[in-house]
C-alpha positions as a Markdown table, in Angstrom:
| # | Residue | x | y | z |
|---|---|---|---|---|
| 1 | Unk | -37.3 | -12.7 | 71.1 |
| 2 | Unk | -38.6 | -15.8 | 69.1 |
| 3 | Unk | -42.3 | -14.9 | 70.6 |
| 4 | Unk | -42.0 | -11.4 | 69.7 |
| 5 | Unk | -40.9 | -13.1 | 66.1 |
| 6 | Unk | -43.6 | -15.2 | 66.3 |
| 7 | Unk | -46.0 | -12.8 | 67.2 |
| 8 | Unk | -44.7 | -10.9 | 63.8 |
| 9 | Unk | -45.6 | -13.4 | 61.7 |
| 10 | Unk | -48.8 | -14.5 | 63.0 |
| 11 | Unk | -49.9 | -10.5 | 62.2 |
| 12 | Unk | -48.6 | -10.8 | 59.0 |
| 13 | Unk | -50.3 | -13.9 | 58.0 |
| 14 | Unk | -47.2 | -15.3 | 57.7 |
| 15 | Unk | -45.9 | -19.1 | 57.9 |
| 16 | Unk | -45.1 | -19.2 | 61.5 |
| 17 | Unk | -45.7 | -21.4 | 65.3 |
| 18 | Unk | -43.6 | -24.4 | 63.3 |
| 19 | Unk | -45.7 | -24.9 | 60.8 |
| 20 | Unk | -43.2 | -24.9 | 58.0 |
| 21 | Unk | -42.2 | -27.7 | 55.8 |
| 22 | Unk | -38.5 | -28.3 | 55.1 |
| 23 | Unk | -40.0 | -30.2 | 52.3 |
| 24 | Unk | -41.5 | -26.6 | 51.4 |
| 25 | Unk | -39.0 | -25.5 | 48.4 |
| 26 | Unk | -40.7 | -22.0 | 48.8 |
| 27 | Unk | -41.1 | -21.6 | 52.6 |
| 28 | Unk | -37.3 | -22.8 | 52.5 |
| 29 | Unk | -36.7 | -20.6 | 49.5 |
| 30 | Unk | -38.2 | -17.2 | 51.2 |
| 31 | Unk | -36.0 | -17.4 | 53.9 |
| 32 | Unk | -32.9 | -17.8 | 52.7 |
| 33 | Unk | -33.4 | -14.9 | 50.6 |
| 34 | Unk | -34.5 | -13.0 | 53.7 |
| 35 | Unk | -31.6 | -13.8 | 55.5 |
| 36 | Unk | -29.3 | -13.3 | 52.6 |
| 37 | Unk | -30.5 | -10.1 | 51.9 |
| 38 | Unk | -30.7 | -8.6 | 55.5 |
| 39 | Unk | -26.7 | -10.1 | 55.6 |
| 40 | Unk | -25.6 | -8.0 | 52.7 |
| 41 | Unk | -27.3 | -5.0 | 53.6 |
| 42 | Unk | -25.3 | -5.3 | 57.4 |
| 43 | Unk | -22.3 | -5.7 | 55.1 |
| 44 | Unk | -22.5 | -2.7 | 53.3 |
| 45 | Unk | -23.5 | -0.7 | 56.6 |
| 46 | Unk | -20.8 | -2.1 | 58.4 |
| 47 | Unk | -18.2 | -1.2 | 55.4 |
| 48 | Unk | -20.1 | 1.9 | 55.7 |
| 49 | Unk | -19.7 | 2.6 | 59.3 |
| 50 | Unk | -15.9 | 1.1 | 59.6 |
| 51 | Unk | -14.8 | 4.0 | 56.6 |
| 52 | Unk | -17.2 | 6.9 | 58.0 |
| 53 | Unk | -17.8 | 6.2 | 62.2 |
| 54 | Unk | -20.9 | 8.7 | 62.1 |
| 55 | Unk | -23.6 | 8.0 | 64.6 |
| 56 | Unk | -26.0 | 7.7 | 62.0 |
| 57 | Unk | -23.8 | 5.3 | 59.9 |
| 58 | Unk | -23.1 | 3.4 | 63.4 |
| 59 | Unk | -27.0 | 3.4 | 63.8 |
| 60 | Unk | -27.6 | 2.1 | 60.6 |
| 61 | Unk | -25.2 | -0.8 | 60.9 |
| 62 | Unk | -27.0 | -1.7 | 64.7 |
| 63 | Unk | -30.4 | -1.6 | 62.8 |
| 64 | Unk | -29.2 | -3.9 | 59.9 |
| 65 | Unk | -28.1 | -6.6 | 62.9 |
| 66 | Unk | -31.5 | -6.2 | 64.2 |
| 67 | Unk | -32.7 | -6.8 | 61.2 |
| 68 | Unk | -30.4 | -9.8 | 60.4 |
| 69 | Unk | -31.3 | -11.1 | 63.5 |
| 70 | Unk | -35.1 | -10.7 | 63.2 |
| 71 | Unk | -35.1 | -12.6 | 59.7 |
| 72 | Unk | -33.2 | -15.6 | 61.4 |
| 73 | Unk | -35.2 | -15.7 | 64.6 |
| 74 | Unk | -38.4 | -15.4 | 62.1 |
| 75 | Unk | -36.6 | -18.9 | 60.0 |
| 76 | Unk | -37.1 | -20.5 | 63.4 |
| 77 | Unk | -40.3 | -19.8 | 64.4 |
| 78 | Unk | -41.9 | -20.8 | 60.7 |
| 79 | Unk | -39.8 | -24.3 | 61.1 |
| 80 | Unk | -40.2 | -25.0 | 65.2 |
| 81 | Unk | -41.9 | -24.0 | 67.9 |
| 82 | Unk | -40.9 | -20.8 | 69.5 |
| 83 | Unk | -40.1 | -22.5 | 73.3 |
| 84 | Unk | -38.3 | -25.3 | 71.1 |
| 85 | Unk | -35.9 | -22.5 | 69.8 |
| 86 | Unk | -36.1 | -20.8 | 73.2 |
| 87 | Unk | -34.2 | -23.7 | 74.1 |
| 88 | Unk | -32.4 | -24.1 | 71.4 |
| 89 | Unk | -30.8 | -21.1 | 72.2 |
| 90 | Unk | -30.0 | -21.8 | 75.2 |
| 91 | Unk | -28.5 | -25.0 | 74.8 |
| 92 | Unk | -25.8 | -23.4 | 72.0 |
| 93 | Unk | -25.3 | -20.5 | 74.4 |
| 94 | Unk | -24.5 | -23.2 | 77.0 |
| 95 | Unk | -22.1 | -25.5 | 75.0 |
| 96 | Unk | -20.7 | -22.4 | 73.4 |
| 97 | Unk | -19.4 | -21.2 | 76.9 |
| 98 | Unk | -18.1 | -25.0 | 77.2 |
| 99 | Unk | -15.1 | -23.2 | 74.8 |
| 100 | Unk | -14.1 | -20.2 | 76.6 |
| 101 | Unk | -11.6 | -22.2 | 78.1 |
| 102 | Unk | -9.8 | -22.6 | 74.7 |
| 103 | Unk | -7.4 | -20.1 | 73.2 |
| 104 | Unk | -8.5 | -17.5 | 70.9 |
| 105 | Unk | -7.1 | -18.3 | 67.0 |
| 106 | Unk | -4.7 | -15.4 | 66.2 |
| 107 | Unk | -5.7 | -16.2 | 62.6 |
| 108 | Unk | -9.2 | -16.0 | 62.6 |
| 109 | Unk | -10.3 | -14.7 | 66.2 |
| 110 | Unk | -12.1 | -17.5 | 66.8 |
| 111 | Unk | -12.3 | -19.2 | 70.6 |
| 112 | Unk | -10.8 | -22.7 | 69.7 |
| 113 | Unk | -12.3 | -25.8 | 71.0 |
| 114 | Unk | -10.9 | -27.1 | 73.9 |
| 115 | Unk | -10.0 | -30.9 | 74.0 |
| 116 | Unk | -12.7 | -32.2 | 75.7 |
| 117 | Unk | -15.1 | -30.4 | 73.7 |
| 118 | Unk | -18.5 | -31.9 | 73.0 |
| 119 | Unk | -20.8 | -30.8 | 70.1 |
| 120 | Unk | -24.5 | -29.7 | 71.3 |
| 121 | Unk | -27.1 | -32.4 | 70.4 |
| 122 | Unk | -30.2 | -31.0 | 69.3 |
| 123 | Unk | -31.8 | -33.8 | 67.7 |
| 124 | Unk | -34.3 | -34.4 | 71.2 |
| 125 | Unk | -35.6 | -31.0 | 70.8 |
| 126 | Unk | -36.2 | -32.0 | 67.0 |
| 127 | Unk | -38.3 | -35.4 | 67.9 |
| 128 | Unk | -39.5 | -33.6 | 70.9 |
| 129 | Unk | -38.2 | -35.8 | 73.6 |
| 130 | Unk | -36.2 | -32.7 | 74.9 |
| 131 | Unk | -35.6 | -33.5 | 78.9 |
């Protein structure tokens, strides 16, 4: 997904590949409000499609995800390498099935941390000594 991303923002003459600055106020700027706006718009779908199931309002909610998702995938790619978030990815997905052996918070539905938990390190990815 990150190449198809990638791929999107090459076309579009966008900032993309990792060649954003952090130190960029804009670049940083842009995508924040992208992501913020795509997260309100799946907020109101989602209000929408919880008071009124209809297929279409349930479709509109599924596209806004996509959409939420794109925008955040797209923050990636203009800030690291696409096969640097590849991996990324990966490594949360496998620390994040490190917790499924906690219990799930009746408060908050959340999968608690078990006691041997261990935070994923990403920093080698960032200096680029991933192994």
């Amino acid at each position: 997904m990150f190449d198809t991303v990638n791929g999107f923002a090459k076309a579009a003459g966008q900032v993309h590949n990792g060649e954003g600055l952090f130190s960029d106020a804009d670049t940083v700027a842009l995508r924040l409000r992208l992501i913020t706006e795509e997260l309100l718009e799946l907020t109101d779908a989602m209000h929408k499609a919880h008071h009124e199931p209809t297929t279409e309002n349930k479709a509109h909610a599924l596209k806004e995800m996509c959409d939420l998702l794109y925008v955040t995938l797209g923050a990636g790619v203009v800030f690291f390498k696409p096969d640097v978030c590849i991996d990324a990815y990966a490594r949360v997905h496998d620390n994040n099935m490190t917790k499924v052996t906690g219990a799930v918070d009746k408060d908050n539905g959340k999968v608690t941390k078990p006691k041997d938990y261990k935070p994923v390190d990403l920093t080698p990815l960032v200096r680029g000594d991933a192994t």
